[in-house]
PDB file of C-alpha atoms in Angstrom:
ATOM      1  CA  UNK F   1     -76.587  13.301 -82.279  1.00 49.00           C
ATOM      2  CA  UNK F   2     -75.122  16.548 -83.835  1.00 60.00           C
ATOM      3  CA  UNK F   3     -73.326  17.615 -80.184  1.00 68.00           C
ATOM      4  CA  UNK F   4     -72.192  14.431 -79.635  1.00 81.00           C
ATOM      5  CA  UNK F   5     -68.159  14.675 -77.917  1.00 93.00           C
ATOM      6  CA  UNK F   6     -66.524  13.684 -81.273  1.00 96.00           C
ATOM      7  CA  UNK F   7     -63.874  11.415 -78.760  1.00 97.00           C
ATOM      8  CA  UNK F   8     -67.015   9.702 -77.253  1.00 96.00           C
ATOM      9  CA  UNK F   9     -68.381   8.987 -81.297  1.00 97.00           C
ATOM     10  CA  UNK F  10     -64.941   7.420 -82.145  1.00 98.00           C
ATOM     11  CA  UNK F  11     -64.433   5.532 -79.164  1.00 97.00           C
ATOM     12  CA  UNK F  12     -68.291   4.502 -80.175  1.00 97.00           C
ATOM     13  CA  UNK F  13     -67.810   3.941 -83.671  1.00 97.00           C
ATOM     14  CA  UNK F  14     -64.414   1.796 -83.508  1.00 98.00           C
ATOM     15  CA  UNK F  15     -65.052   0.209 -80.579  1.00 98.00           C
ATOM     16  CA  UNK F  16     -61.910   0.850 -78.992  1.00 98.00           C
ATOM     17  CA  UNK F  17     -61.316  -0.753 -75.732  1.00 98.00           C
ATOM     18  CA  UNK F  18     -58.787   0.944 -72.816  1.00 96.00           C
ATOM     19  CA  UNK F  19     -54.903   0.747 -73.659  1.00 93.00           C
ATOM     20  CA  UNK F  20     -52.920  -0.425 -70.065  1.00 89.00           C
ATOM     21  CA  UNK F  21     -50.622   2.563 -71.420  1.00 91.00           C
ATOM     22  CA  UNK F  22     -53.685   4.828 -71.096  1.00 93.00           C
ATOM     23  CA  UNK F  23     -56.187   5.928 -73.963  1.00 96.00           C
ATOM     24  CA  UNK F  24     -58.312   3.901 -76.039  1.00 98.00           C
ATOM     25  CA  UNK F  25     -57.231   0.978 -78.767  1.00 98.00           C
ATOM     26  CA  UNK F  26     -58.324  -1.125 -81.159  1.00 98.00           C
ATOM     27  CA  UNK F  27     -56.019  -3.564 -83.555  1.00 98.00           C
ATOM     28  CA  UNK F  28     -57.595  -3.021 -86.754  1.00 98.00           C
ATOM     29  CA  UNK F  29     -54.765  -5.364 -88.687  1.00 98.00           C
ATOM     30  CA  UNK F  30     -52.954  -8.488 -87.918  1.00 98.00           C
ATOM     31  CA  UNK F  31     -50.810 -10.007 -90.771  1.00 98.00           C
ATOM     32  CA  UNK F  32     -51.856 -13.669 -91.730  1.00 98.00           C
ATOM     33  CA  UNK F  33     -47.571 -14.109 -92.656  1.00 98.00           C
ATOM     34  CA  UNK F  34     -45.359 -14.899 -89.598  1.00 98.00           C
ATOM     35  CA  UNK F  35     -41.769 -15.013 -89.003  1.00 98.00           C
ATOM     36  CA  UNK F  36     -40.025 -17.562 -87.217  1.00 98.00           C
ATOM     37  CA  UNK F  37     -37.989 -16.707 -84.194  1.00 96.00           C
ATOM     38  CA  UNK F  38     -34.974 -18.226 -85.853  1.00 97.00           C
ATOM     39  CA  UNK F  39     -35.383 -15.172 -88.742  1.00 97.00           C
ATOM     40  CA  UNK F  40     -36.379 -12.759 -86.426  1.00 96.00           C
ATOM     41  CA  UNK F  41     -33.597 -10.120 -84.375  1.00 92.00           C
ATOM     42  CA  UNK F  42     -31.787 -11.769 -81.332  1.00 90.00           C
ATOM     43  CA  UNK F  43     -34.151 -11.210 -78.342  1.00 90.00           C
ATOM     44  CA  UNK F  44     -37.896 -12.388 -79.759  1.00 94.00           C
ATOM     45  CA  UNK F  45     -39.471 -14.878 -77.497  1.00 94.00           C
ATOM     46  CA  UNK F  46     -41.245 -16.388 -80.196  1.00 96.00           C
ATOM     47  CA  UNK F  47     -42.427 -16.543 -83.942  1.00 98.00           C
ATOM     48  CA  UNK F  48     -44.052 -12.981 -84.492  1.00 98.00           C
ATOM     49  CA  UNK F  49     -46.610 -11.846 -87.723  1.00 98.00           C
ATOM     50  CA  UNK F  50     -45.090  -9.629 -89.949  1.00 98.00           C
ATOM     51  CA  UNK F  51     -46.617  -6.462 -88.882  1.00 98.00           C
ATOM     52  CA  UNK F  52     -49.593  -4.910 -87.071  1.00 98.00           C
ATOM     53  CA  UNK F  53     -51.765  -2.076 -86.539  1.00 98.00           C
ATOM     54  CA  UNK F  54     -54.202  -0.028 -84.071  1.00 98.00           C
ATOM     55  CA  UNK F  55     -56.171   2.662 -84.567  1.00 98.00           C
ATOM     56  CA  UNK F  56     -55.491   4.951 -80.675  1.00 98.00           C
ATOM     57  CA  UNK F  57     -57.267   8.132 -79.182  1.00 98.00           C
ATOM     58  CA  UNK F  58     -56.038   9.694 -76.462  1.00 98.00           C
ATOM     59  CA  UNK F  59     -58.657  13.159 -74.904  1.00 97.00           C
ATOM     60  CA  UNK F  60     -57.607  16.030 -73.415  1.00 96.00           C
ATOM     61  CA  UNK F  61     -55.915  15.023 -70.038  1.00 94.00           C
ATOM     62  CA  UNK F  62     -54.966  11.082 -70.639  1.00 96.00           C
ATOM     63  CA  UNK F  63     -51.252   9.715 -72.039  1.00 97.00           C
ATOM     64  CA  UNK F  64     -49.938   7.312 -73.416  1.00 97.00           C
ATOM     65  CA  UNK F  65     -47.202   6.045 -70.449  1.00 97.00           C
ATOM     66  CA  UNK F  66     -43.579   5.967 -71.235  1.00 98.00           C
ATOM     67  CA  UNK F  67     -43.021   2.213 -72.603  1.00 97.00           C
ATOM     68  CA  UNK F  68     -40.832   0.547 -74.855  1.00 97.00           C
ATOM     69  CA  UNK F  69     -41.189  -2.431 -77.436  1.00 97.00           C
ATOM     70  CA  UNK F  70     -38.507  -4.467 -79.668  1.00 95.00           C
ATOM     71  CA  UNK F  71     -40.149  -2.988 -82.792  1.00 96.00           C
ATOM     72  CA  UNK F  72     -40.023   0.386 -84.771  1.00 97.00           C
ATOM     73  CA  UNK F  73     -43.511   1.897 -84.062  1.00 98.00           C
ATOM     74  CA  UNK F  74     -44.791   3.931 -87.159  1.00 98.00           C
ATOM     75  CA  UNK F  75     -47.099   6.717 -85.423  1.00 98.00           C
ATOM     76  CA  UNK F  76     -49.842   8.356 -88.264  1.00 98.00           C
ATOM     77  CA  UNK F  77     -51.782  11.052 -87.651  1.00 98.00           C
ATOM     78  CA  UNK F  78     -55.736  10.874 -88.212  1.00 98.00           C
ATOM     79  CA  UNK F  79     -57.960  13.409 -86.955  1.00 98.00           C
ATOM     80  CA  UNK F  80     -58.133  15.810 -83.673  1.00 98.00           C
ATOM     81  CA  UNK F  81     -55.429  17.867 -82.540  1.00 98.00           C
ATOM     82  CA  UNK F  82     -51.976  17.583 -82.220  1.00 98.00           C
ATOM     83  CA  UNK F  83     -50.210  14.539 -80.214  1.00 98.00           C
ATOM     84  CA  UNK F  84     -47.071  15.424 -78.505  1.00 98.00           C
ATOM     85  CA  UNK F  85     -44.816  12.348 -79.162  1.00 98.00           C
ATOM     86  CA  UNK F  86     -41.798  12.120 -76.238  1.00 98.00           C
ATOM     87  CA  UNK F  87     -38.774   9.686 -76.556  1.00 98.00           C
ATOM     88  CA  UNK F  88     -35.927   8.440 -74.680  1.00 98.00           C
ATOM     89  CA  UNK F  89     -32.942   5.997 -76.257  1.00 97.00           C
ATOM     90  CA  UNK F  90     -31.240   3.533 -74.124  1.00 95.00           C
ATOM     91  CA  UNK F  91     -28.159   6.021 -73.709  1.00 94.00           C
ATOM     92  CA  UNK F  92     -30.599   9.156 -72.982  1.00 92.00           C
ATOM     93  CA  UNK F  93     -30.725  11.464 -75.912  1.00 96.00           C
ATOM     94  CA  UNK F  94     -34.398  12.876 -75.833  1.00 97.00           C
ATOM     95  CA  UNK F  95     -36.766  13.384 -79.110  1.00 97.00           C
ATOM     96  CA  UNK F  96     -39.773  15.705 -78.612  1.00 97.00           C
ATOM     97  CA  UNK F  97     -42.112  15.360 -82.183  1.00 98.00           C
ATOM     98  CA  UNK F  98     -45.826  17.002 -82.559  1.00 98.00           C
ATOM     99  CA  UNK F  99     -47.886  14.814 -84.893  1.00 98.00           C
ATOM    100  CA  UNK F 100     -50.602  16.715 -86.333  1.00 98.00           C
ATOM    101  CA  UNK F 101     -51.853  18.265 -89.659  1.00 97.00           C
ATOM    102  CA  UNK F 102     -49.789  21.426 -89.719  1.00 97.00           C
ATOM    103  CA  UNK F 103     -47.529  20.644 -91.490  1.00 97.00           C
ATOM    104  CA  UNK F 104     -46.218  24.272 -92.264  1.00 98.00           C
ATOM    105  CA  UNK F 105     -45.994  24.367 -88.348  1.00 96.00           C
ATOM    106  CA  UNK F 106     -43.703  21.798 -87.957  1.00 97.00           C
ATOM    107  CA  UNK F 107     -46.104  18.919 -87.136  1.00 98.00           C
ATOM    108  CA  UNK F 108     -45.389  15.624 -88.726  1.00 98.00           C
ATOM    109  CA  UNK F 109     -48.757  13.645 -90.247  1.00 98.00           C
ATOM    110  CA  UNK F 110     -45.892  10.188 -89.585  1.00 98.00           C
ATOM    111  CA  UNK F 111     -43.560   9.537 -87.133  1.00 98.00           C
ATOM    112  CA  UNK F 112     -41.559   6.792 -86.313  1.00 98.00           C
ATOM    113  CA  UNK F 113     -40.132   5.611 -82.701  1.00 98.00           C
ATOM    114  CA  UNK F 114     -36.468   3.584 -82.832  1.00 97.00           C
ATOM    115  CA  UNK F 115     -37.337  -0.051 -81.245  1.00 96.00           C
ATOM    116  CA  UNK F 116     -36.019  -0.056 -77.943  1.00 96.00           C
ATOM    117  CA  UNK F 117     -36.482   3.306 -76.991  1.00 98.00           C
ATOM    118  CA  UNK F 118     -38.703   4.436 -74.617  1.00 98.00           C
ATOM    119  CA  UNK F 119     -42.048   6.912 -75.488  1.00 98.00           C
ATOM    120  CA  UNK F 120     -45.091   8.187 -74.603  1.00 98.00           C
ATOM    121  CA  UNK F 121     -47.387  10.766 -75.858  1.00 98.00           C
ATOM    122  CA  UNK F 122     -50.275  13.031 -74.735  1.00 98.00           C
ATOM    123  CA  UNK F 123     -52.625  15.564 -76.827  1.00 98.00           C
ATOM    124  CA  UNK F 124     -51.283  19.389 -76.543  1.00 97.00           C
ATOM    125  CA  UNK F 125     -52.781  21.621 -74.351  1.00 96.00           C
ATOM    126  CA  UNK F 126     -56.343  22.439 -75.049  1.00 96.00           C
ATOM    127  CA  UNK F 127     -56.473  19.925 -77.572  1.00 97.00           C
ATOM    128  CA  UNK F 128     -59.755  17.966 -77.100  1.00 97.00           C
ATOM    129  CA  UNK F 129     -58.542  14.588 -78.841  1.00 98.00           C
ATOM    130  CA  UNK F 130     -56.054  13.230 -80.784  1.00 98.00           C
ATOM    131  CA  UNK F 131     -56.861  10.265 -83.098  1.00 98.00           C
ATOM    132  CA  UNK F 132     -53.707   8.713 -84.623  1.00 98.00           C
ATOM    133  CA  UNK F 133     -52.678   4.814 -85.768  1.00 98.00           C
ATOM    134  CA  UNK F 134     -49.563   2.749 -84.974  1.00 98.00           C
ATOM    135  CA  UNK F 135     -47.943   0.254 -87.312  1.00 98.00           C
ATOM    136  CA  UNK F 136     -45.592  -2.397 -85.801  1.00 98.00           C
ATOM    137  CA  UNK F 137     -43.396  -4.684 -87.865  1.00 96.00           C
ATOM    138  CA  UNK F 138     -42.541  -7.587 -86.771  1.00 97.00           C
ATOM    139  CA  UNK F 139     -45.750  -7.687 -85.375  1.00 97.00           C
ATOM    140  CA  UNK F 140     -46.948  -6.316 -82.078  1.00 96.00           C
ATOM    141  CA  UNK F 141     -46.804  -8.898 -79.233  1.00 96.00           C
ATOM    142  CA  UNK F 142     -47.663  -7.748 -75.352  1.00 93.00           C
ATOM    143  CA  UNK F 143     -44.374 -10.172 -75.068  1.00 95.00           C
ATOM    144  CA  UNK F 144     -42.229  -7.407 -76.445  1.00 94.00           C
ATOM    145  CA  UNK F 145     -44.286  -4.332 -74.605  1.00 94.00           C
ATOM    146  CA  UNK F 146     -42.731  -2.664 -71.302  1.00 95.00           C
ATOM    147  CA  UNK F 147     -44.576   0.072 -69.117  1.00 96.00           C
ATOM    148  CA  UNK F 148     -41.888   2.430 -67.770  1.00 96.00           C
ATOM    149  CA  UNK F 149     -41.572   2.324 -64.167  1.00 97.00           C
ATOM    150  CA  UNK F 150     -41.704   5.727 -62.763  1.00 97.00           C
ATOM    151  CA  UNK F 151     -38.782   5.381 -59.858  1.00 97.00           C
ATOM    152  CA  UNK F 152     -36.519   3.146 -62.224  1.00 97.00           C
ATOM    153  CA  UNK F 153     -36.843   5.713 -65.292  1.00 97.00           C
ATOM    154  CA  UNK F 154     -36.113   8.327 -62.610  1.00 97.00           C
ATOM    155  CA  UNK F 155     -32.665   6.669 -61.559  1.00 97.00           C
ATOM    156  CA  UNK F 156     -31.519   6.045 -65.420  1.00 96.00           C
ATOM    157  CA  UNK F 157     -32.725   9.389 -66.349  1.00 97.00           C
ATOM    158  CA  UNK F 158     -32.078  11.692 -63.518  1.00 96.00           C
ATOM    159  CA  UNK F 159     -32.399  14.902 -65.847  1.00 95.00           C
ATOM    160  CA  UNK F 160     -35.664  14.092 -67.423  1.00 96.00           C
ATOM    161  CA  UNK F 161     -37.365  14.164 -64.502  1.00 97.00           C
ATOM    162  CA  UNK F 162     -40.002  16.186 -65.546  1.00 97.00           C
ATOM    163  CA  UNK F 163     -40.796  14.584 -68.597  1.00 97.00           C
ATOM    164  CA  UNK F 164     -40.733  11.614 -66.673  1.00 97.00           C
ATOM    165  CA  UNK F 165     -43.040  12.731 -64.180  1.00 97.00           C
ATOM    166  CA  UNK F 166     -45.787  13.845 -66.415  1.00 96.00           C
ATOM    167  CA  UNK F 167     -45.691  10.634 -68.949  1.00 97.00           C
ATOM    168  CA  UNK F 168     -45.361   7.812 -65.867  1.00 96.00           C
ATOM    169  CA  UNK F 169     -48.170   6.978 -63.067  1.00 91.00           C
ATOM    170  CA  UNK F 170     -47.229   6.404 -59.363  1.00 84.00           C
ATOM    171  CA  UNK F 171     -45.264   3.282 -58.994  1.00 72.00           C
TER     172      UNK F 171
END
């Protein structure tokens, strides 16, 4: 039990299923409150809880896929090694964060993505795992969730192409 892959035990431990943006999920918190579409920002389908949360591991190798959603995301870090955290607003300025516990490095232990902006995130090199949890207020809907297509992303952000190309999968 001692060499056990410490990815494998968490995966194991809190049951977290595959994420269609890659890695492993599970929503650990789903607010009993909801908000009404007529409160919520122009755009929202339908009523929404007030906030959500999942716990997410990525290992050494997967991503996370560049998508959007209509929320903030609140990214925390957990255990593992650093997550590098890409992002792209809707007029193209880029964002490059490393979540993580070194702090006096520069890694941030919370980050938070603008709604609407597009992201995706992968451990750093040689890092085994990376264990972190995402908050979502108004709550997380798959309604609201986009995966980035790799060939449309490529036309509206000709000079990321390389970012673009390692967080997206083959149309």
């Amino acid at each position: 039990m001692h060499n056990q892959d410490p990815a494998e035990a968490i995966v194991r431990q809190y049951k977290l299923k595959p994420h269609p943006e890659g890695g492993f999920y599970k929503e650990t918190y789903r607010s009993e409150a909801i908000i009404p579409v007529h409160a919520l920002p122009e755009g929202y389908p339908g009523p929404r809880n007030t906030s959500t949360a999942i716990l997410y591991l990525l290992k050494e190798g997967d991503f996370s896929a560049l998508h959007r959603i209509r929320q903030d995301e609140i990214w925390h870090f957990y255990l593992g090694g650093a997550l590098h955290l890409v992002m792209l607003s809707p007029d193209g300025d880029y964002m490059e964060v490393l979540l993580g516990k070194d702090v006096a490095a520069g890694e941030r232990v919370q980050y938070i993505v603008p709604a609407g902006w597009w992201f995706g995130a992968k451990p750093v090199s040689g890092v085994p795992y990376s264990f972190v949890g995402c908050t979502v207020s108004p709550g997380f809907d798959f309604e609201d969730f986009e995966l980035g297509k790799r060939d449309s992303l490529l036309e509206q952000f000709p000079d990321r192409r390389e970012t673009i190309l390692a967080f997206t999968r083959e149309d």
